[in-house]
Amino acid sequence: MKKIINKPEDVVDQMIDGLIFGSEDLIERIPGTNVILNKQLSKGKVALVSGGGSGHEPTHAGFVGPGMLAAAVCGQVFTSPAPDQILEAIKQADQGAGVLLVIKNYSGDIMNFEMAEELAAMDEIEVDHIVVDDDIAVEDSTYTAGRRGVAGTILVHKIIGAAAESGLSLKELKALADQVIPSIKTIGVALSAGTVPESGKPGFELEDNEMEYGVGIHGEPGYRREPIKPSREIAEELTDQLRKAFQWKAGDCYGILVNGLGATPLMEQYIFANDVAQLLKSEQIELPFRKIGSYMTSLDMAGLSLTLIQLKDDHWLDWLNAPARTTAW
Amino acid sequence: MKKIINKPEDVVDQMIDGLIFGSEDLIERIPGTNVILNKQLSKGKVALVSGGGSGHEPTHAGFVGPGMLAAAVCGQVFTSPAPDQILEAIKQADQGAGVLLVIKNYSGDIMNFEMAEELAAMDEIEVDHIVVDDDIAVEDSTYTAGRRGVAGTILVHKIIGAAAESGLSLKELKALADQVIPSIKTIGVALSAGTVPESGKPGFELEDNEMEYGVGIHGEPGYRREPIKPSREIAEELTDQLRKAFQWKAGDCYGILVNGLGATPLMEQYIFANDVAQLLKSEQIELPFRKIGSYMTSLDMAGLSLTLIQLKDDHWLDWLNAPARTTAW
Amino acid sequence: MLTVESTIKWLNLFSEKVEKNKDYLSELDQAIGDGDHGANMARGVAAMNEALSNKSFDSIQDVLKTAAMALLSKIGGASGPLYGSALIAMAKQAGEDRSDLASIIQAGSDGIQKRGKAEPGDKTMVDVWVPVVNALKNNKLSADIIKKAVQDTEPLKAKKGRASYLGDRSIGHIDPGSMSSGYLFETLIEGDTL
Amino acid sequence: MLTVESTIKWLNLFSEKVEKNKDYLSELDQAIGDGDHGANMARGVAAMNEALSNKSFDSIQDVLKTAAMALLSKIGGASGPLYGSALIAMAKQAGEDRSDLASIIQAGSDGIQKRGKAEPGDKTMVDVWVPVVNALKNNKLSADIIKKAVQDTEPLKAKKGRASYLGDRSIGHIDPGSMSSGYLFETLIEGDTL
Ligand SMILES: Nc1ncnc2c1ncn2[C@@H]1O[C@H](COP(=O)(O)OP(=O)(O)O)[C@@H](O)[C@H]1O
Ligand SMILES: Nc1ncnc2c1ncn2[C@@H]1O[C@H](COP(=O)(O)OP(=O)(O)O)[C@@H](O)[C@H]1O
Ligand SMILES: [Mg+2]
Ligand SMILES: [Mg+2]
Ligand SMILES: [Mg+2]
Ligand SMILES: [Mg+2]
């Protein structure tokens, strides 16, 4: 493992301090916690709180700020934060209109956030939660943990964050999320695994010429390994999966997010985006919202993911385009 | 080489299309060229044009837009663009107040941009140029090519771009740059080399536990190789070099840029930034401007660079903080 | 019998065992999860030990609640709320009926199932807690029964937790949370708390 | 003697040689530069060949200017403007004094020095152009002289171009731009243009 870090057990703590150092005008750390708080909370509006294991930077802390998250809770690397930290975030984020928790669909996150929600209810703070499960690489099933939450989460932060800023109530936001979340689907490909600092070894091994479709953002296994293909063919595979999942037709309107997984530079992300753009153009899909960059990473994993959101309502596009002052949007 | 690309000879062309696809509201490609043009040029104001070899994304094209560059010229990977492309950028960027070329100090770039400048002069366009040479890893000498231009270039884009937007003349901008550029110094460290797609091999080899101080953004050799150290010690080494170069004293006022070189994720950049912040705090250096992210990369090189700019004039800070609408700032 | 002292002793022994076997727990988790179960549990029991040594207690409930809060706030991940919920439920039960170990462990098991919604056979720690409760009720908990319960998770296909993403590939590996729960009950025996 | 035909033939032979040796040129550049000199030159001569075959010419000046513009716009990097400047200067000179090869090459050499500010001994292509000009003036240019000039760059320490970043480590390698310039003059001889 070659990383610019100090002690592996200190990475989250020191990373948070570095992030705050870079964005002191926007965010602060709640002392004694791993919670990042928006410095300009909107009085009387619903506060959005998210979080999860670290290692996905800039997610989630990079999206704290006016127009997106009120607070983000940073767990250890790839490990959900504990309820007491989440409770602290809820308490400090609440501006009297209640708190909405944005949870990525992992058993650990769900349980920790739900416990925090129960604790907050005892403190008479109005709290509800939404669960993002956009990764279509895993078969959906009520008998299992279901689909994982991945890069699409940042679109949820943006849309629900802007809607909250516009004054929607907790109930309205929850209803909105129930529409938005099923409209977001993501599928990724990995060229190499990320390395958790405390483990020191890559999460999985790929041969020098191999890639794996459908790998999760914690290195969860994907659906197929094969020799690396040209960008155009990777774009075809991922687009095929999304077409199957969405069943789109010519003229449909989508937003697109091409997301780098950590070690893949912008050059490759742009080339891949260009290939996807051509494929979707040939199918006459409208793409009025587009975003390219490393937003939901998996430490130093090489690879990228493709997210589409079907824009079923004009408001969604407005909210995606609404101003937000955060470190990373 | 494992990269998400198509044919190596097409990477620049396709990357440009992908970039434009993602930012069609801001920028366009001059047809038949590798020039990216700001869609909202400011009439009557000096136009800033930069460029160089590709592989440093988001530099330079990501900084085209109101408040920064009027145009960027993309050469082949690590290869300066040719004069005809630069000339085209100059012609289309000029809004009647002349064009200022921002050149990184490499023989190839200097010669190509100077030839374009000569050609533009024949077309009676007022053109001048400034040369950024912020990399203190290389001994400065008038008998050699001198210091290389690296990450500090984006601070030049920002300050001079904002100053141009505020209405300064070509002469005034050139005089400003003569003050600003010597106030910017950068030093980097590499953990692994980037791979030029057409060559297919990493630009240099480092052992599994090695790093190299002072490597250039094209993999130019640095000043020392040693076993990888903790972030804190790397921060000490780079800060020592900058202290020697600046000879600062307590109370001095600087802007800071921690820059990832391509494959190093934000987590490590934040941890390193935190270490540098503590060191500079202990020396009572004021840091009113701070930026952390992968802005001047070297393909998929792992490592980072540290840039400081001494803020000798309050205007500089205002210009750094002035609004800019670009893909990457 | 559970007393304040024996409960603390039990939890201390559990901590030691987790600390000693943390690499093995992570190894098990590397195979079918994300490889952090050992680190998570070690972080948790270290905090628990500290909390238990910094205070004096006058009830089992008090001990269990203190342990619960430490585990809950320091393990994180999936096992944090599960062990936390188990010990909170056990503390509640101990307040009502402090002498009956079987009903206390039963409460813990119920707490885990309520939190995690896993059924026996889903290849989770539930597959250790449930047989242990049954054995306790019949007064025949033994190291062998615990070992067997842990071992029996090997052929199962995971339906809950991270391992469930693997589908059939989760078959053939011991469930890490079952192993750490196994340690909890082994130390119950080793500490003569039965 | 330079005629329209012999000049085109010369440049075609040069293209072939560059294309055939492009990997070697890049290898030389990998050692002390950035490894792209072969790719740069190959891109340039391909464009030059195309430009030369798409047009008919009625003067040497015309040929050289067309070649110059192709090289200038397609090589890029450091060698693009250098070869471009050389051929532009040669075209100008050919307009004035088209028969004297020595004065034409001299103009090219001056063009390179004006553009790149390198002196003989700086370990650049200048170290081939200057001795070639001298030999031409004395009417004794030979393959050996060219070979020697290229080879003589090996022990030099680079003062200009990318190799200069290496300092002493640039010693012991042939300069890639000198090698490609060597090809230019070798093909001058091979094409019987002298
Ligand atoms: N829903 C659940 N119900 C019961 N136990 C579970 C559940 N989900 C996970 N577990 C247990 O948690 C263990 C994994 O814990 P750990 O590795 O610490 O957390 P994470 O999976 O978040 O990394 C599994 O081996 C399993 O025994
Ligand atoms: N200032 C200069 N004057 C003359 N020749 C130069 C100069 N700088 C570089 N060169 C020549 O250019 C060659 C390198 O060309 P090339 O690799 O194509 O460009 P780059 O260095 O931009 O990658 C060197 O080997 C050297 O001969
Ligand atoms: Mg985990
Ligand atoms: Mg080059
Ligand atoms: Mg785990
Ligand atoms: Mg070169």
Coordinates of C-alpha atoms and ligand atoms in Angstrom, one line a residue, chain B residues 76-80 218, chain D residues 29 33-37 40 76-78 162, ligand 4:
Chain B
Q76 CA -1.5 15.9 -28.1
V77 CA -0.8 14.2 -24.7
F78 CA 2.3 15.9 -23.2
T79 CA 3.0 17.6 -26.5
S80 CA 2.6 21.4 -27.1
H218 CA 5.2 15.0 -17.5
Chain D
D29 CA 13.6 10.5 -26.3
G33 CA 13.1 13.4 -22.7
D34 CA 9.4 12.4 -22.7
G35 CA 9.5 9.6 -25.3
D36 CA 7.4 11.2 -28.0
H37 CA 9.9 12.4 -30.6
N40 CA 5.8 13.6 -33.2
G76 CA 3.9 19.9 -32.1
G77 CA 6.2 19.9 -29.1
A78 CA 9.6 21.4 -29.4
R162 CA 13.5 18.7 -21.9
Ligands
MG4 MG 6.7 16.1 -25.8

